Coordinates of C-alpha atoms in Angstrom, one line a residue:
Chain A
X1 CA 47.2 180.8 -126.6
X2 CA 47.2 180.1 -122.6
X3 CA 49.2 176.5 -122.2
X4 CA 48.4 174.3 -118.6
X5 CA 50.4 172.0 -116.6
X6 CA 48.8 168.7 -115.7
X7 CA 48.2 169.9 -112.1
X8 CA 46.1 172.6 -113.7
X9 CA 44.5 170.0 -115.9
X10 CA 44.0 167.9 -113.3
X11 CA 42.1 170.6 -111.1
X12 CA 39.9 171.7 -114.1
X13 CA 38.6 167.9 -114.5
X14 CA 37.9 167.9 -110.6
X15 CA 35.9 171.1 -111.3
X16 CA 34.0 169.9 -113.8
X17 CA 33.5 166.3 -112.1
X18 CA 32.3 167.9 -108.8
X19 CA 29.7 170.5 -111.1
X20 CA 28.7 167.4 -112.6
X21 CA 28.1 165.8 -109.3
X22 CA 31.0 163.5 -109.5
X23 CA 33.5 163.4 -107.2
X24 CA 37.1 164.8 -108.3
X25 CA 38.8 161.1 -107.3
X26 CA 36.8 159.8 -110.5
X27 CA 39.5 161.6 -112.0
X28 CA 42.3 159.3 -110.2
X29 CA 43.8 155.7 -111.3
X30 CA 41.5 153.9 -108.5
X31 CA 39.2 150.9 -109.8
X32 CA 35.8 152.2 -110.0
X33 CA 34.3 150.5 -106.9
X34 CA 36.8 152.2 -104.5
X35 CA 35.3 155.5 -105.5
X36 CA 32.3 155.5 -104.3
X37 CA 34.0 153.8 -101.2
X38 CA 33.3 151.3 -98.9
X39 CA 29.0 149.9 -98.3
X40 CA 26.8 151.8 -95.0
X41 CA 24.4 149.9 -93.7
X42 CA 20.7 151.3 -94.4
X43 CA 18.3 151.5 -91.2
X44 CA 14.8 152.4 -91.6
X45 CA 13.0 153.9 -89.0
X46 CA 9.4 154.1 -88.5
X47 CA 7.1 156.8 -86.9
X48 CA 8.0 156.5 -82.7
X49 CA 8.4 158.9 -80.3
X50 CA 11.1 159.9 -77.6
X51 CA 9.8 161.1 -74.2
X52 CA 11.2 162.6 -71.1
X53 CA 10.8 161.6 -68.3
X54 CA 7.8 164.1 -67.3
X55 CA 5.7 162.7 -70.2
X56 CA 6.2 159.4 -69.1
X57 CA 5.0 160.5 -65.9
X58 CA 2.1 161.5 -67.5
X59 CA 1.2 159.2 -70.1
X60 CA 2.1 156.1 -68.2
X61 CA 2.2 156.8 -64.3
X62 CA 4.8 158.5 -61.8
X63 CA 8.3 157.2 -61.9
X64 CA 7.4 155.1 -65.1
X65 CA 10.2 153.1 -66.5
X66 CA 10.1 152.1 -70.0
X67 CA 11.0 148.1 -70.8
X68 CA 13.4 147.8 -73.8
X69 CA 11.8 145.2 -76.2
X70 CA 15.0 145.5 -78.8
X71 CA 18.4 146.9 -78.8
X72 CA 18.9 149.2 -81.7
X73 CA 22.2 150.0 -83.3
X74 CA 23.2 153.2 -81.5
X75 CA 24.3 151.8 -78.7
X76 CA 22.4 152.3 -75.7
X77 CA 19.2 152.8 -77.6
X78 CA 16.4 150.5 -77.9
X79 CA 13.1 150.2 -78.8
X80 CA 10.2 150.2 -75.6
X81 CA 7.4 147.6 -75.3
X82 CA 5.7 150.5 -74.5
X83 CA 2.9 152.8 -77.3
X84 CA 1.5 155.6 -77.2
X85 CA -1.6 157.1 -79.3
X86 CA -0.9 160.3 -81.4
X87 CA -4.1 163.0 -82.0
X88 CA -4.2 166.1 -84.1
X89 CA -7.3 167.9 -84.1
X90 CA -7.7 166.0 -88.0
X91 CA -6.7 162.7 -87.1
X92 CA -5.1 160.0 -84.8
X93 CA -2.4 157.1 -84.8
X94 CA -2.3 154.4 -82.6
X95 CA 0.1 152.4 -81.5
X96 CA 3.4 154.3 -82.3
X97 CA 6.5 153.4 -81.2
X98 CA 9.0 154.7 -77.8
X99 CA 12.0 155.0 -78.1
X100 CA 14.3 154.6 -75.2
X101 CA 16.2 155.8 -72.9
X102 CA 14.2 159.0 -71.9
X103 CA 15.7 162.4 -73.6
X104 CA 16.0 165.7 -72.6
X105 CA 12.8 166.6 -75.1
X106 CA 10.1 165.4 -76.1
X107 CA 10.2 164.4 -79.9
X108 CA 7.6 162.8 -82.2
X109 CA 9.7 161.4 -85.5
X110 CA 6.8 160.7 -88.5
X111 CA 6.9 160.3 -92.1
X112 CA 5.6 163.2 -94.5
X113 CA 3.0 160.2 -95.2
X114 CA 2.4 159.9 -91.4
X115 CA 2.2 164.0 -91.6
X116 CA -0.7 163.9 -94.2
X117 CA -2.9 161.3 -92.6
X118 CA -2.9 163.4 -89.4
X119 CA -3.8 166.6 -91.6
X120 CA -0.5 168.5 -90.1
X121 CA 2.6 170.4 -91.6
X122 CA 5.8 169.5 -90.3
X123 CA 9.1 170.5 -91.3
X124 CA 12.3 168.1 -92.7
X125 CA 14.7 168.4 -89.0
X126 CA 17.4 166.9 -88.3
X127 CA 16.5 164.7 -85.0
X128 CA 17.2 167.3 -82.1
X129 CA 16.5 170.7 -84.0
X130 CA 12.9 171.1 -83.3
X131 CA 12.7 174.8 -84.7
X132 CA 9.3 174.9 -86.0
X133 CA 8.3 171.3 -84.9
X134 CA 4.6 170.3 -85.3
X135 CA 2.5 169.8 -81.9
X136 CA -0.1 167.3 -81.4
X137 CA -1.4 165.1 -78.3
X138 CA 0.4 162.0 -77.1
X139 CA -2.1 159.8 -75.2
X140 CA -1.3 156.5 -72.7
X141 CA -3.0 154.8 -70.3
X142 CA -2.7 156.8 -67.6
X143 CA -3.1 160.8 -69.3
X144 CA -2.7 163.0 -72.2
X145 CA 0.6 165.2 -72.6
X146 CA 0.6 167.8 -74.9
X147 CA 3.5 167.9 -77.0
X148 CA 4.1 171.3 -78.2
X149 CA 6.7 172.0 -81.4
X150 CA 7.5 168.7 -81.0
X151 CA 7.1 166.3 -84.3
X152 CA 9.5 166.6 -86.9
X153 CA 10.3 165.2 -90.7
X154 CA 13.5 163.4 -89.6
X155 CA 16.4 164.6 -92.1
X156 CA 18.3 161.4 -93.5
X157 CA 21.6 161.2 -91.5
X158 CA 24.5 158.5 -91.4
X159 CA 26.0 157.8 -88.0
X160 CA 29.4 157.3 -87.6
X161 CA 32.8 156.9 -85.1
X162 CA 35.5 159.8 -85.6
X163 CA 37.5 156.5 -86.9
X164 CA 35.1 156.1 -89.5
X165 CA 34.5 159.4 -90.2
X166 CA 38.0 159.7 -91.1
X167 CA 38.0 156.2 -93.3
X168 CA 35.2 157.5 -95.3
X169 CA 36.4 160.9 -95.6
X170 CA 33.8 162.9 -93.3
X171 CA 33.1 165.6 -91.0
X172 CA 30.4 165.7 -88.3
X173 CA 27.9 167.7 -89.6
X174 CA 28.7 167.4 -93.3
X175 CA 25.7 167.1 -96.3
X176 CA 26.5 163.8 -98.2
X177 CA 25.0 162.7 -101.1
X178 CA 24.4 158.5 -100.4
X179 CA 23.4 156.4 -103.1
X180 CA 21.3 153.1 -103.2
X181 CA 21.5 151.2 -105.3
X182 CA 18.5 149.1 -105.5
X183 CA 15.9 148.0 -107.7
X184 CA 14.3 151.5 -107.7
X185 CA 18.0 153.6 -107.1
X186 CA 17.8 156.7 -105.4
X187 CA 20.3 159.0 -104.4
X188 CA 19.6 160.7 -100.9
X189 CA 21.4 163.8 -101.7
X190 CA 20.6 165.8 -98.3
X191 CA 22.3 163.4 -95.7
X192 CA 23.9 164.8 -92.6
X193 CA 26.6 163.4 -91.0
X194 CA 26.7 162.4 -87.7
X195 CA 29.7 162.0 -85.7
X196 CA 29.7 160.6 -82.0
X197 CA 31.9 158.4 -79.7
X198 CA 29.1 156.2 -79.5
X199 CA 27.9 156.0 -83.1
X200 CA 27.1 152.4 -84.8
X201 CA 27.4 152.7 -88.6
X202 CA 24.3 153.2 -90.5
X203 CA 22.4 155.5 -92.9
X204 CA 19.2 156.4 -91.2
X205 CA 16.2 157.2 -94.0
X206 CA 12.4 157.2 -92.9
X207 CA 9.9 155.1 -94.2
X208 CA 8.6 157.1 -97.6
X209 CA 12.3 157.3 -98.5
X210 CA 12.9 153.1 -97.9
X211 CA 9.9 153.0 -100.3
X212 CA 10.9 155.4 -102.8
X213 CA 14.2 153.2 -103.3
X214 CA 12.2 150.0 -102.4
X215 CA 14.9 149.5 -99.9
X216 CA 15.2 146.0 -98.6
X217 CA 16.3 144.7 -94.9
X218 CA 19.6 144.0 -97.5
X219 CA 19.8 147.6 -98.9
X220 CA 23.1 149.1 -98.4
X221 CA 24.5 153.1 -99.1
X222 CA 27.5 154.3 -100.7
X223 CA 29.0 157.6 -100.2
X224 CA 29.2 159.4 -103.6
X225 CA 29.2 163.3 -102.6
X226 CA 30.7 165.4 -100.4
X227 CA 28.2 168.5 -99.2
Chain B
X1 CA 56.6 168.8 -117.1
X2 CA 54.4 168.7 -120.1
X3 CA 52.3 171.8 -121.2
X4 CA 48.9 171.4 -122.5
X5 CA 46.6 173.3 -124.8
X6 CA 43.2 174.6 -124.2
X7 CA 42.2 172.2 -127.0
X8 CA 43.7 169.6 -125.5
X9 CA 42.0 170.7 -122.0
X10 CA 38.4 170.2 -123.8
X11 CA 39.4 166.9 -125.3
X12 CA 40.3 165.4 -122.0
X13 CA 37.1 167.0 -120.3
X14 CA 35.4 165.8 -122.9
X15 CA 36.9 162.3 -122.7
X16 CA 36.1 162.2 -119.4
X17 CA 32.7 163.2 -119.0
X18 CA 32.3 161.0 -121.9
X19 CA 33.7 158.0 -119.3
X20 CA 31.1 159.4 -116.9
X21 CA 28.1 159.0 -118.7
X22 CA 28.0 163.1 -119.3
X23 CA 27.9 165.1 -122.2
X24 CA 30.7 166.7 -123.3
X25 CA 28.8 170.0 -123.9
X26 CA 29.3 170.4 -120.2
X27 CA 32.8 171.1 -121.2
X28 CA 31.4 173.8 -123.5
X29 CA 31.6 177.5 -121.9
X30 CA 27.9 177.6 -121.0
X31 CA 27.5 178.5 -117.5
X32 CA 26.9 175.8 -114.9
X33 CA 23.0 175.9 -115.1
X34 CA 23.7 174.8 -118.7
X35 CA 25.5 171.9 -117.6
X36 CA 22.7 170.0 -116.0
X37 CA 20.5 171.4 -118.6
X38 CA 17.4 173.2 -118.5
X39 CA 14.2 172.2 -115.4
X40 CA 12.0 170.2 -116.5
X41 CA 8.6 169.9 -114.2
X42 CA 7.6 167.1 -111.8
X43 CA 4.9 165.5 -111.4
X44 CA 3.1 163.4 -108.9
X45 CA 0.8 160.8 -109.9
X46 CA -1.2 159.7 -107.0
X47 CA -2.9 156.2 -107.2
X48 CA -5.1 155.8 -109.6
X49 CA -6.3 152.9 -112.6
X50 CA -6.7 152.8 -116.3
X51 CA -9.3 150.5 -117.6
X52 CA -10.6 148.7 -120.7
X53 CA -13.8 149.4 -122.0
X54 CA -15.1 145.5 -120.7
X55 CA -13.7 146.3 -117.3
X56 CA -15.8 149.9 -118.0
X57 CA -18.8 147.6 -118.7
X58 CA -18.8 145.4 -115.3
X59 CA -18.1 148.4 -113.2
X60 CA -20.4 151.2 -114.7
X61 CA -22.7 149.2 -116.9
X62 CA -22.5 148.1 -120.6
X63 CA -21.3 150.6 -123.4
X64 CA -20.3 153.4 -120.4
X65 CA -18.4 156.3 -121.4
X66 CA -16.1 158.0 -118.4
X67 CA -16.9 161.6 -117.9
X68 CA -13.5 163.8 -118.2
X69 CA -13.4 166.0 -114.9
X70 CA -9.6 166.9 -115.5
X71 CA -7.3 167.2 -118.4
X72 CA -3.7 165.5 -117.8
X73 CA -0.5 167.0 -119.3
X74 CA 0.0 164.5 -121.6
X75 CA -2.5 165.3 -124.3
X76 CA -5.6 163.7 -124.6
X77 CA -5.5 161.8 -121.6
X78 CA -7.5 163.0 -118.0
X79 CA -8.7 162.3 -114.8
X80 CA -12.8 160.6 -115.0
X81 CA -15.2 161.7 -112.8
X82 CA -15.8 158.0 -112.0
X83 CA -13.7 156.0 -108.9
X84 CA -13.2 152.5 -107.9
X85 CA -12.5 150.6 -104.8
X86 CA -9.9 148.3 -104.9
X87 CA -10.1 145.0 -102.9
X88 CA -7.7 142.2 -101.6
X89 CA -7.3 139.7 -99.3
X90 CA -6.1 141.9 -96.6
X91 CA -7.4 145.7 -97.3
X92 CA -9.4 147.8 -99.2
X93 CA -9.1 151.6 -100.7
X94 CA -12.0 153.3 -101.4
X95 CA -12.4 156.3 -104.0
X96 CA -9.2 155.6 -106.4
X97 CA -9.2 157.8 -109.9
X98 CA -9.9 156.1 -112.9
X99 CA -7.7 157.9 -115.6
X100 CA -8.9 158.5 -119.6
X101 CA -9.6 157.5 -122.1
X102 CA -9.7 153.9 -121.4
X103 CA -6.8 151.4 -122.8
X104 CA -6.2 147.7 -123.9
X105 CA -4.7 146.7 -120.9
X106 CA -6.8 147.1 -116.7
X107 CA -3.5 148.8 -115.0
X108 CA -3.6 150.3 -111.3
X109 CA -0.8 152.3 -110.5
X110 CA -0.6 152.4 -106.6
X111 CA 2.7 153.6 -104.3
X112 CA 4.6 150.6 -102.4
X113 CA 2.7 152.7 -99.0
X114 CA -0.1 151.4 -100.5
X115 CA 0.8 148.2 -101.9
X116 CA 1.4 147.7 -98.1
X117 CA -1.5 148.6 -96.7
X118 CA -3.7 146.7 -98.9
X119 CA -1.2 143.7 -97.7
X120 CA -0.1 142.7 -100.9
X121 CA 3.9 142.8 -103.0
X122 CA 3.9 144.6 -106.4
X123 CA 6.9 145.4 -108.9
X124 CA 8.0 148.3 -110.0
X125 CA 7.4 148.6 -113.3
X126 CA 7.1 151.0 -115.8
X127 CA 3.6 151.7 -116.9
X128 CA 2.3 149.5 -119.6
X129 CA 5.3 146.4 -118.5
X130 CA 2.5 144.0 -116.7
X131 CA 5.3 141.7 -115.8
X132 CA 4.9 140.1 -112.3
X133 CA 2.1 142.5 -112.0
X134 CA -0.1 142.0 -108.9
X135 CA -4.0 140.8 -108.5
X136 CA -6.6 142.9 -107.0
X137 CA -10.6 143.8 -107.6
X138 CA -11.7 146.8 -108.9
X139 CA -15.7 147.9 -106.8
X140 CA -17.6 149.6 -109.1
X141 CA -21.3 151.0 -109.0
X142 CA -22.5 147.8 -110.6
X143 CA -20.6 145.3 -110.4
X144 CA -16.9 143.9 -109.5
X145 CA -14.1 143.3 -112.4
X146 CA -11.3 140.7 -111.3
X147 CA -7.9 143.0 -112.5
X148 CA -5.6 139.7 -112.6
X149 CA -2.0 140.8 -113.2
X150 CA -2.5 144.2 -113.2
X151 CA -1.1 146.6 -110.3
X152 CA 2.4 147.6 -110.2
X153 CA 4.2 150.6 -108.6
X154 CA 5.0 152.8 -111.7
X155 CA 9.0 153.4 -112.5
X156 CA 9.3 157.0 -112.6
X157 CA 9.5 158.4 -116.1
X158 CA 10.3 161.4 -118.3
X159 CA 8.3 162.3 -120.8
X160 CA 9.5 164.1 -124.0
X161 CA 8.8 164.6 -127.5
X162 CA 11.6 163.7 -130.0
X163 CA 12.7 167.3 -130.5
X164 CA 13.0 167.7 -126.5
X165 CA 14.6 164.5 -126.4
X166 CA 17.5 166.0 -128.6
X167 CA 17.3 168.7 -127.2
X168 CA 18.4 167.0 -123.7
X169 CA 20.0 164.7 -125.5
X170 CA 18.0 161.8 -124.0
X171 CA 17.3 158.2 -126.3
X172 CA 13.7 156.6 -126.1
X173 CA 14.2 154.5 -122.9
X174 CA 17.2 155.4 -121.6
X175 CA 17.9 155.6 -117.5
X176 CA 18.2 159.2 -116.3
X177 CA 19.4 160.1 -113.1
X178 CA 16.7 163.0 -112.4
X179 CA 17.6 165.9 -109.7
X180 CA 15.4 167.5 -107.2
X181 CA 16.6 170.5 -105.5
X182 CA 14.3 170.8 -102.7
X183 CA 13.9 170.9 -99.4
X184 CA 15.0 167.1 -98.7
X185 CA 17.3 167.3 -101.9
X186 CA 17.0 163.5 -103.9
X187 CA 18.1 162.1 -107.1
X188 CA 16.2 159.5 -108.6
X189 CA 18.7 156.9 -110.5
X190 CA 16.2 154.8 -112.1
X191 CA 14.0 157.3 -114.0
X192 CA 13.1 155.6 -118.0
X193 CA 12.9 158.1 -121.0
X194 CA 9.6 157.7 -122.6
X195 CA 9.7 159.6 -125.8
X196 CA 6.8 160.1 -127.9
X197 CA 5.4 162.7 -130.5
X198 CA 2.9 163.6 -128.3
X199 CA 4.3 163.5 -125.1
X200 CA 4.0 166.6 -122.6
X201 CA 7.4 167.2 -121.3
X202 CA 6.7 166.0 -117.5
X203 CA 8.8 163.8 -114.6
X204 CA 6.5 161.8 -113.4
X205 CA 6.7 160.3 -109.6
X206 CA 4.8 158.6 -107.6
X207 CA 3.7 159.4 -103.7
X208 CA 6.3 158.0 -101.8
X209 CA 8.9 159.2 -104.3
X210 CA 7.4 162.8 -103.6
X211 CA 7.1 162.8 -99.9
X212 CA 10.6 161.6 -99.8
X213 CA 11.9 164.4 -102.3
X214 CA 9.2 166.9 -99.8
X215 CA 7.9 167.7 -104.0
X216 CA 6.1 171.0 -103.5
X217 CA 3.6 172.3 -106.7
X218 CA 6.9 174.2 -107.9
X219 CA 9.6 171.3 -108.2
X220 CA 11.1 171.2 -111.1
X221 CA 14.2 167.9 -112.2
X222 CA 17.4 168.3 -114.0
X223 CA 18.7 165.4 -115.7
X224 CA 22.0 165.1 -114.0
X225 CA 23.1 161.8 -115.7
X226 CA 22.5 159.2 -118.5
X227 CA 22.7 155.6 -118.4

């Protein structure tokens, strides 16, 4: 008969928490509530697009400068009074949301809702990995740009300081599993985490997942699992 | 320093996933598949109504029968032939599936994207709970019913016959925690344990809760935890 310290037995009940989906620190003497750690924020963000400078040139005149309408919370960021029309060659949206300031590329962020009523295929990305990115049209009122590999699935993501990463335990880049608890609770189990200078904390989730947990402007996320 | 036994080992495992709302047959030596059990398949139920035979009567005429077009994988029940519109104040949605064979209770079973875009607030609720239910009317081909406390978004749900109940080891009503591996990985916390003798072993999600989990044809749940 094989006998085991309490390290050992310790490090088999992590094992069989974390197979279980549990993290090993349910094992420890903390009160429950600590260990799923402290609330996130939950942002929702509806279909918008971000556009370079060129496409604004395009869509809404030479040396176009967007007008922020609202601050969002990654600092800097905000949303345009601007909109622009989106065409497929099976549908069209109007009135979708800018994003400023401009970016680097041109990316079209929709739900897999959004993705169905315009009769295209996009894949889940992670905003700023456009590998195998959708294309369709972008109109405004002053052209038509044609935004190729563009439109994505936006991937779930929590954005974060390195000072908070290191409160709740995270790396940049990480797969976390984030639950809400609401009155439909869903655990997001795909979550990447983002770590910047310039981060403001908050779980970012697209519109068909805020419905799937019927997230409310309340709705918070916890932390539960570490990719 | 105290030595343990492999006994002992189990019993604290056992002890603990007992605290955690697991089996302790995940302390057993199956292999880690075993532990969240066997996949059980999910499936999406897009919008759609059930209807009495008087609501039958104002839509299609008196004493009409609905036509099966599709059987369902609970037995005995399918998707009609026929379709409704439903109307409110602010929208309409034309072509919506009337499910069979018709019941004691009107019911329309729409996602929370299309509670919005019909403009009105429905509860989730799990099918057949009419609490707080919303008010819409139901078009037919000859006339208009008034469905009065009768939408909801349905509470995802398992269903299982009492011998795959055991088998998972799952009680009539209890709340699963039900695992998607795909794409855009979710666990639904909230899903209710309908056990029935003849129930067809089926998840079943709604739209939102699909697009969110990116559900392809193939998807299959795991029940990961029970409350």
């Amino acid at each position: 008969m094989n006998y085991y310290s309490e390290k050992d037995i310790r490090d088999i009940v992590a094992g069989v928490l974390a197979q279980s989906g549990l993290s090993a620190s349910a094992a420890s003497d903390e009160p429950a509530a600590a260990e799923r750690g402290e609330p996130i924020p939950v942002e929702v963000s509806a279909r918008h697009v971000h556009l370079t400078q060129e496409a604004l040139d395009v869509l809404f005149g030479k040396g176009y400068c967007l007008t922020p309408k609202k601050e969002l919370s990654q600092p800097g960021q905000f949303a345009a009074e601007e909109h622009v029309k989106l065409v497929t060659r099976k549908g069209a949206m109007e009135s979708v949301s800018v994003l400023g300031p401009v970016r680097k590329h041109v990316q079209v962020e929709l739900s897999a809702t959004d993705a169905r009523a315009l009769g295209v295929q996009l894949p889940v990305r992670l905003s700023g990995d456009l590998d195998g990115a959708g294309d369709m049209l972008l109109m405004g009122p002053k052209g038509v740009y044609e935004a190729k590999a563009c439109a994505i699935i936006a991937r779930a993501h929590v954005h974060m300081t390195p000072e908070q990463a290191a409160r709740w335990n995270v790396r940049d880049g990480q797969t976390l599993s984030v639950q809400m608890d609401t009155a439909r609770p869903v655990t997001l189990d795909g979550v990447i985490a983002r770590v910047s200078g310039d981060a403001g904390l908050a779980v970012h989730i697209d519109v068909d997942e805020a419905n799937a947990a019927a997230v409310t402007p309340d709705t918070v996320g916890y932390i539960v699992k570490r990719g």
